[in-house]
Amino acid sequence: MVLGSMAPRRRWLLLGLAALAVVALIAAGTVVISRLTGNDKPGGPPVAGSPTPSPVGTPTPSPSGPPPGADITGPLNLLLVGVDTRVSVPGWEPHSDAVLVLHVPKGLDRAYLFSLPRDLVVDIPAFPKAGYKGGKTKLTHAMSFGSRVPGKPKQPSTAQGYELLRSTVSGYTGLRIDAGAVLTFNGFDRLVNALGGVDIYVDQRVESLHRRPDGKYRESAPGGYTGPQQVYEKGEQHLNGWQALDYSRQRYITGGDYARQRHQQQLIRAMTRKILDEGLAKQPERVDQVVSALGDTLVYVGGRRIVDIAYALSGLPENRFTLVGLPGSGVGKGSAYRGEQLTAEGRKFLTELRAGRADAYLAAHPKLVVKN
């Protein structure tokens, strides 16, 4: 399949699934379309409401037949993961720094996006493929434990790590995960730059732990870092790639990791709005730019082909896309701190989501809805 020969509308539909969350539905799926005939392999369960996944590389139906993904009716759950940038270091095991779940109920006419804390204490199941016996620990470790390849200690597998993370998230939420995407933070940086930056409302003053005002990294020092810091002032801001990434990664701020989760969700929504406002469907050269920017920083892992899911979700209205912030608290204090746990209110949302009562629950608990 040659990307350059696609009509603009078809390119847009194929562009449907990647880059963390909403962007996964609307912006960057084309990056893997060139791999559909060889490099992508089915790695998960079939999509609910659909037949058994067809092998990767199955020819697209002719224009007279049904479009790919027309048989997908939902519900649909996508796991979107941002991994530590140090995966570029040889032998470095990937850690899931951002874990987001997108739930699209039956009918595919609305969606809910929520984050799980990276330090959420969960039961990670045994995973013989990586030689892991299972245990109760922080969610972020599921990716790293699962990525270990016996006999190849310096060659961790991100796709294999995703398998264990997927099982862990499914077990905790009670949701069947149908497909997912893993994006390195370097890829996120590139994607924002390819879009020309994003406009976002910064809801609190944030001082960067890692970056200087010129974008260079601050120098390491005993107990932390030293040198001038990049500061994101409260209010409407235009952020380039490194700024958007840096802002969304800060957690040593008021609200801690829960504020970071909120900022990541807000940033994803800002990216989606930019994509929609600029009408990338009518700008093939911009599509190529975005696709080229991601390169191999994106790993798609799913049962159905990414093109099928992109088609199925292409009609999802933006105003029916709800960002949900799940509150939590620490498990243990001081030296006895073990991680995070969701509050009863947060856990109840997952119960109501599975039962199809999310709208009513959010109406009764409006503070869970992320605004701005």
PDB file of N, CA, C and O in Angstrom, residues 3-51:
ATOM      1  N   LEU A   3       1.331   5.134   0.578  1.00  0.00           N
ATOM      2  CA  LEU A   3       0.658   6.218   1.251  1.00  0.00           C
ATOM      3  C   LEU A   3       0.421   7.405   0.339  1.00  0.00           C
ATOM      4  O   LEU A   3      -0.604   8.059   0.389  1.00  0.00           O
ATOM      5  N   GLY A   4       1.375   7.700  -0.528  1.00  0.00           N
ATOM      6  CA  GLY A   4       1.272   8.885  -1.360  1.00  0.00           C
ATOM      7  C   GLY A   4       0.142   8.814  -2.362  1.00  0.00           C
ATOM      8  O   GLY A   4      -0.260   9.840  -2.916  1.00  0.00           O
ATOM      9  N   SER A   5      -0.379   7.628  -2.638  1.00  0.00           N
ATOM     10  CA  SER A   5      -1.424   7.495  -3.636  1.00  0.00           C
ATOM     11  C   SER A   5      -2.821   7.581  -3.047  1.00  0.00           C
ATOM     12  O   SER A   5      -3.806   7.524  -3.757  1.00  0.00           O
ATOM     13  N   MET A   6      -2.962   7.714  -1.724  1.00  0.00           N
ATOM     14  CA  MET A   6      -4.266   7.724  -1.097  1.00  0.00           C
ATOM     15  C   MET A   6      -4.971   9.060  -1.291  1.00  0.00           C
ATOM     16  O   MET A   6      -4.360  10.108  -1.261  1.00  0.00           O
ATOM     17  N   ALA A   7      -6.289   9.012  -1.462  1.00  0.00           N
ATOM     18  CA  ALA A   7      -7.079  10.229  -1.512  1.00  0.00           C
ATOM     19  C   ALA A   7      -7.067  10.866  -0.135  1.00  0.00           C
ATOM     20  O   ALA A   7      -6.944  10.170   0.878  1.00  0.00           O
ATOM     21  N   PRO A   8      -7.198  12.219  -0.027  1.00  0.00           N
ATOM     22  CA  PRO A   8      -7.143  12.889   1.269  1.00  0.00           C
ATOM     23  C   PRO A   8      -8.096  12.312   2.302  1.00  0.00           C
ATOM     24  O   PRO A   8      -7.729  12.114   3.456  1.00  0.00           O
ATOM     25  N   ARG A   9      -9.362  12.051   1.927  1.00  0.00           N
ATOM     26  CA  ARG A   9     -10.319  11.537   2.897  1.00  0.00           C
ATOM     27  C   ARG A   9      -9.899  10.170   3.412  1.00  0.00           C
ATOM     28  O   ARG A   9      -9.966   9.877   4.607  1.00  0.00           O
ATOM     29  N   ARG A  10      -9.420   9.307   2.511  1.00  0.00           N
ATOM     30  CA  ARG A  10      -8.993   7.978   2.931  1.00  0.00           C
ATOM     31  C   ARG A  10      -7.759   8.081   3.820  1.00  0.00           C
ATOM     32  O   ARG A  10      -7.627   7.364   4.804  1.00  0.00           O
ATOM     33  N   ARG A  11      -6.856   8.980   3.499  1.00  0.00           N
ATOM     34  CA  ARG A  11      -5.666   9.169   4.328  1.00  0.00           C
ATOM     35  C   ARG A  11      -6.087   9.549   5.742  1.00  0.00           C
ATOM     36  O   ARG A  11      -5.515   9.101   6.728  1.00  0.00           O
ATOM     37  N   TRP A  12      -7.100  10.416   5.835  1.00  0.00           N
ATOM     38  CA  TRP A  12      -7.560  10.863   7.153  1.00  0.00           C
ATOM     39  C   TRP A  12      -8.102   9.691   7.958  1.00  0.00           C
ATOM     40  O   TRP A  12      -7.808   9.549   9.152  1.00  0.00           O
ATOM     41  N   LEU A  13      -8.877   8.836   7.332  1.00  0.00           N
ATOM     42  CA  LEU A  13      -9.446   7.717   8.054  1.00  0.00           C
ATOM     43  C   LEU A  13      -8.366   6.731   8.486  1.00  0.00           C
ATOM     44  O   LEU A  13      -8.436   6.156   9.569  1.00  0.00           O
ATOM     45  N   LEU A  14      -7.357   6.551   7.642  1.00  0.00           N
ATOM     46  CA  LEU A  14      -6.274   5.644   7.998  1.00  0.00           C
ATOM     47  C   LEU A  14      -5.383   6.250   9.072  1.00  0.00           C
ATOM     48  O   LEU A  14      -4.638   5.552   9.742  1.00  0.00           O
ATOM     49  N   LEU A  15      -5.477   7.564   9.212  1.00  0.00           N
ATOM     50  CA  LEU A  15      -4.601   8.271  10.140  1.00  0.00           C
ATOM     51  C   LEU A  15      -5.099   8.159  11.569  1.00  0.00           C
ATOM     52  O   LEU A  15      -4.647   8.860  12.450  1.00  0.00           O
ATOM     53  N   GLY A  16      -6.033   7.262  11.818  1.00  0.00           N
ATOM     54  CA  GLY A  16      -6.879   7.334  12.997  1.00  0.00           C
ATOM     55  C   GLY A  16      -6.368   6.932  14.342  1.00  0.00           C
ATOM     56  O   GLY A  16      -7.049   7.263  15.281  1.00  0.00           O
ATOM     57  N   LEU A  17      -5.244   6.239  14.541  1.00  0.00           N
ATOM     58  CA  LEU A  17      -5.024   5.657  15.866  1.00  0.00           C
ATOM     59  C   LEU A  17      -3.571   5.654  16.280  1.00  0.00           C
ATOM     60  O   LEU A  17      -2.819   4.908  15.760  1.00  0.00           O
ATOM     61  N   ALA A  18      -3.161   6.511  17.197  1.00  0.00           N
ATOM     62  CA  ALA A  18      -1.823   6.441  17.755  1.00  0.00           C
ATOM     63  C   ALA A  18      -1.666   7.409  18.888  1.00  0.00           C
ATOM     64  O   ALA A  18      -2.609   7.649  19.615  1.00  0.00           O
ATOM     65  N   ALA A  19      -0.513   7.955  19.054  1.00  0.00           N
ATOM     66  CA  ALA A  19      -0.060   8.981  19.960  1.00  0.00           C
ATOM     67  C   ALA A  19      -0.849   9.196  21.222  1.00  0.00           C
ATOM     68  O   ALA A  19      -1.503  10.211  21.390  1.00  0.00           O
ATOM     69  N   LEU A  20      -0.795   8.262  22.110  1.00  0.00           N
ATOM     70  CA  LEU A  20      -1.362   8.339  23.447  1.00  0.00           C
ATOM     71  C   LEU A  20      -2.870   8.215  23.546  1.00  0.00           C
ATOM     72  O   LEU A  20      -3.322   7.291  24.150  1.00  0.00           O
ATOM     73  N   ALA A  21      -3.697   9.123  23.041  1.00  0.00           N
ATOM     74  CA  ALA A  21      -5.120   8.953  23.310  1.00  0.00           C
ATOM     75  C   ALA A  21      -5.994   9.480  22.215  1.00  0.00           C
ATOM     76  O   ALA A  21      -6.200   8.791  21.243  1.00  0.00           O
ATOM     77  N   VAL A  22      -6.564  10.665  22.360  1.00  0.00           N
ATOM     78  CA  VAL A  22      -7.446  11.150  21.315  1.00  0.00           C
ATOM     79  C   VAL A  22      -6.703  11.190  20.002  1.00  0.00           C
ATOM     80  O   VAL A  22      -7.252  10.887  18.952  1.00  0.00           O
ATOM     81  N   VAL A  23      -5.440  11.578  20.073  1.00  0.00           N
ATOM     82  CA  VAL A  23      -4.622  11.582  18.877  1.00  0.00           C
ATOM     83  C   VAL A  23      -4.589  10.181  18.292  1.00  0.00           C
ATOM     84  O   VAL A  23      -4.504   9.995  17.093  1.00  0.00           O
ATOM     85  N   ALA A  24      -4.699   9.193  19.181  1.00  0.00           N
ATOM     86  CA  ALA A  24      -4.749   7.822  18.721  1.00  0.00           C
ATOM     87  C   ALA A  24      -5.947   7.585  17.818  1.00  0.00           C
ATOM     88  O   ALA A  24      -5.915   6.735  16.949  1.00  0.00           O
ATOM     89  N   LEU A  25      -6.999   8.318  18.023  1.00  0.00           N
ATOM     90  CA  LEU A  25      -8.191   8.132  17.213  1.00  0.00           C
ATOM     91  C   LEU A  25      -8.166   8.961  15.949  1.00  0.00           C
ATOM     92  O   LEU A  25      -8.799   8.625  14.965  1.00  0.00           O
ATOM     93  N   ILE A  26      -7.475  10.071  15.989  1.00  0.00           N
ATOM     94  CA  ILE A  26      -7.669  11.041  14.934  1.00  0.00           C
ATOM     95  C   ILE A  26      -6.415  11.357  14.150  1.00  0.00           C
ATOM     96  O   ILE A  26      -6.510  11.724  12.987  1.00  0.00           O
ATOM     97  N   ALA A  27      -5.229  11.173  14.727  1.00  0.00           N
ATOM     98  CA  ALA A  27      -4.082  11.799  14.102  1.00  0.00           C
ATOM     99  C   ALA A  27      -3.004  10.932  13.510  1.00  0.00           C
ATOM    100  O   ALA A  27      -2.503  11.269  12.460  1.00  0.00           O
ATOM    101  N   ALA A  28      -2.553   9.879  14.147  1.00  0.00           N
ATOM    102  CA  ALA A  28      -1.267   9.334  13.761  1.00  0.00           C
ATOM    103  C   ALA A  28      -1.250   7.886  13.351  1.00  0.00           C
ATOM    104  O   ALA A  28      -0.204   7.283  13.265  1.00  0.00           O
ATOM    105  N   GLY A  29      -2.378   7.271  13.082  1.00  0.00           N
ATOM    106  CA  GLY A  29      -2.406   5.849  12.756  1.00  0.00           C
ATOM    107  C   GLY A  29      -1.692   5.494  11.487  1.00  0.00           C
ATOM    108  O   GLY A  29      -1.247   4.363  11.318  1.00  0.00           O
ATOM    109  N   THR A  30      -1.551   6.431  10.581  1.00  0.00           N
ATOM    110  CA  THR A  30      -0.911   6.126   9.311  1.00  0.00           C
ATOM    111  C   THR A  30       0.515   5.640   9.481  1.00  0.00           C
ATOM    112  O   THR A  30       1.053   4.955   8.619  1.00  0.00           O
ATOM    113  N   VAL A  31       1.125   5.971  10.635  1.00  0.00           N
ATOM    114  CA  VAL A  31       2.519   5.587  10.836  1.00  0.00           C
ATOM    115  C   VAL A  31       2.710   4.079  10.735  1.00  0.00           C
ATOM    116  O   VAL A  31       3.775   3.609  10.357  1.00  0.00           O
ATOM    117  N   VAL A  32       1.675   3.305  11.054  1.00  0.00           N
ATOM    118  CA  VAL A  32       1.848   1.862  10.994  1.00  0.00           C
ATOM    119  C   VAL A  32       1.192   1.236   9.772  1.00  0.00           C
ATOM    120  O   VAL A  32       1.286   0.035   9.579  1.00  0.00           O
ATOM    121  N   ILE A  33       0.533   2.019   8.965  1.00  0.00           N
ATOM    122  CA  ILE A  33      -0.182   1.444   7.842  1.00  0.00           C
ATOM    123  C   ILE A  33       0.771   0.769   6.861  1.00  0.00           C
ATOM    124  O   ILE A  33       0.456  -0.228   6.233  1.00  0.00           O
ATOM    125  N   SER A  34       1.999   1.322   6.767  1.00  0.00           N
ATOM    126  CA  SER A  34       2.977   0.729   5.855  1.00  0.00           C
ATOM    127  C   SER A  34       3.472  -0.611   6.372  1.00  0.00           C
ATOM    128  O   SER A  34       4.115  -1.362   5.655  1.00  0.00           O
ATOM    129  N   ARG A  35       3.156  -0.915   7.645  1.00  0.00           N
ATOM    130  CA  ARG A  35       3.610  -2.181   8.226  1.00  0.00           C
ATOM    131  C   ARG A  35       2.533  -3.248   8.174  1.00  0.00           C
ATOM    132  O   ARG A  35       2.744  -4.379   8.595  1.00  0.00           O
ATOM    133  N   LEU A  36       1.345  -2.896   7.707  1.00  0.00           N
ATOM    134  CA  LEU A  36       0.240  -3.840   7.741  1.00  0.00           C
ATOM    135  C   LEU A  36       0.492  -5.071   6.885  1.00  0.00           C
ATOM    136  O   LEU A  36      -0.100  -6.114   7.102  1.00  0.00           O
ATOM    137  N   THR A  37       1.365  -4.959   5.919  1.00  0.00           N
ATOM    138  CA  THR A  37       1.611  -6.094   5.041  1.00  0.00           C
ATOM    139  C   THR A  37       2.788  -6.938   5.490  1.00  0.00           C
ATOM    140  O   THR A  37       3.197  -7.843   4.780  1.00  0.00           O
ATOM    141  N   GLY A  38       3.337  -6.630   6.689  1.00  0.00           N
ATOM    142  CA  GLY A  38       4.453  -7.460   7.073  1.00  0.00           C
ATOM    143  C   GLY A  38       4.852  -7.394   8.516  1.00  0.00           C
ATOM    144  O   GLY A  38       5.036  -8.410   9.155  1.00  0.00           O
ATOM    145  N   ASN A  39       5.003  -6.195   9.077  1.00  0.00           N
ATOM    146  CA  ASN A  39       5.610  -6.081  10.380  1.00  0.00           C
ATOM    147  C   ASN A  39       4.644  -6.132  11.544  1.00  0.00           C
ATOM    148  O   ASN A  39       5.028  -6.461  12.648  1.00  0.00           O
ATOM    149  N   ASP A  40       3.376  -5.720  11.342  1.00  0.00           N
ATOM    150  CA  ASP A  40       2.395  -5.793  12.415  1.00  0.00           C
ATOM    151  C   ASP A  40       1.930  -7.235  12.583  1.00  0.00           C
ATOM    152  O   ASP A  40       1.696  -7.931  11.625  1.00  0.00           O
ATOM    153  N   LYS A  41       1.753  -7.647  13.822  1.00  0.00           N
ATOM    154  CA  LYS A  41       1.239  -8.979  14.100  1.00  0.00           C
ATOM    155  C   LYS A  41       0.133  -8.883  15.134  1.00  0.00           C
ATOM    156  O   LYS A  41       0.260  -8.145  16.103  1.00  0.00           O
ATOM    157  N   PRO A  42      -0.950  -9.623  14.944  1.00  0.00           N
ATOM    158  CA  PRO A  42      -2.015  -9.579  15.940  1.00  0.00           C
ATOM    159  C   PRO A  42      -1.461  -9.961  17.299  1.00  0.00           C
ATOM    160  O   PRO A  42      -0.768 -10.959  17.429  1.00  0.00           O
ATOM    161  N   GLY A  43      -1.808  -9.162  18.339  1.00  0.00           N
ATOM    162  CA  GLY A  43      -1.260  -9.452  19.651  1.00  0.00           C
ATOM    163  C   GLY A  43      -2.272  -9.407  20.765  1.00  0.00           C
ATOM    164  O   GLY A  43      -1.908  -9.435  21.918  1.00  0.00           O
ATOM    165  N   GLY A  44      -3.558  -9.297  20.465  1.00  0.00           N
ATOM    166  CA  GLY A  44      -4.540  -9.186  21.529  1.00  0.00           C
ATOM    167  C   GLY A  44      -5.825  -9.864  21.143  1.00  0.00           C
ATOM    168  O   GLY A  44      -5.960 -10.448  20.075  1.00  0.00           O
ATOM    169  N   PRO A  45      -6.822  -9.780  22.020  1.00  0.00           N
ATOM    170  CA  PRO A  45      -8.102 -10.427  21.769  1.00  0.00           C
ATOM    171  C   PRO A  45      -8.874  -9.706  20.700  1.00  0.00           C
ATOM    172  O   PRO A  45      -8.595  -8.555  20.390  1.00  0.00           O
ATOM    173  N   PRO A  46      -9.881 -10.351  20.098  1.00  0.00           N
ATOM    174  CA  PRO A  46     -10.669  -9.679  19.075  1.00  0.00           C
ATOM    175  C   PRO A  46     -11.497  -8.559  19.671  1.00  0.00           C
ATOM    176  O   PRO A  46     -11.801  -8.563  20.856  1.00  0.00           O
ATOM    177  N   VAL A  47     -11.857  -7.590  18.837  1.00  0.00           N
ATOM    178  CA  VAL A  47     -12.668  -6.473  19.274  1.00  0.00           C
ATOM    179  C   VAL A  47     -14.076  -6.949  19.561  1.00  0.00           C
ATOM    180  O   VAL A  47     -14.652  -7.707  18.794  1.00  0.00           O
ATOM    181  N   ALA A  48     -14.646  -6.478  20.679  1.00  0.00           N
ATOM    182  CA  ALA A  48     -16.004  -6.879  21.035  1.00  0.00           C
ATOM    183  C   ALA A  48     -16.968  -6.489  19.940  1.00  0.00           C
ATOM    184  O   ALA A  48     -16.876  -5.412  19.376  1.00  0.00           O
ATOM    185  N   GLY A  49     -17.899  -7.389  19.651  1.00  0.00           N
ATOM    186  CA  GLY A  49     -18.887  -7.092  18.627  1.00  0.00           C
ATOM    187  C   GLY A  49     -18.364  -7.298  17.228  1.00  0.00           C
ATOM    188  O   GLY A  49     -18.956  -6.852  16.256  1.00  0.00           O
ATOM    189  N   SER A  50     -17.215  -7.976  17.109  1.00  0.00           N
ATOM    190  CA  SER A  50     -16.637  -8.200  15.789  1.00  0.00           C
ATOM    191  C   SER A  50     -16.221  -9.648  15.661  1.00  0.00           C
ATOM    192  O   SER A  50     -16.062 -10.347  16.647  1.00  0.00           O
ATOM    193  N   PRO A  51     -16.027 -10.137  14.438  1.00  0.00           N
ATOM    194  CA  PRO A  51     -15.593 -11.518  14.261  1.00  0.00           C
ATOM    195  C   PRO A  51     -14.132 -11.669  14.626  1.00  0.00           C
ATOM    196  O   PRO A  51     -13.469 -10.716  14.988  1.00  0.00           O
TER     197      PRO A  51
END
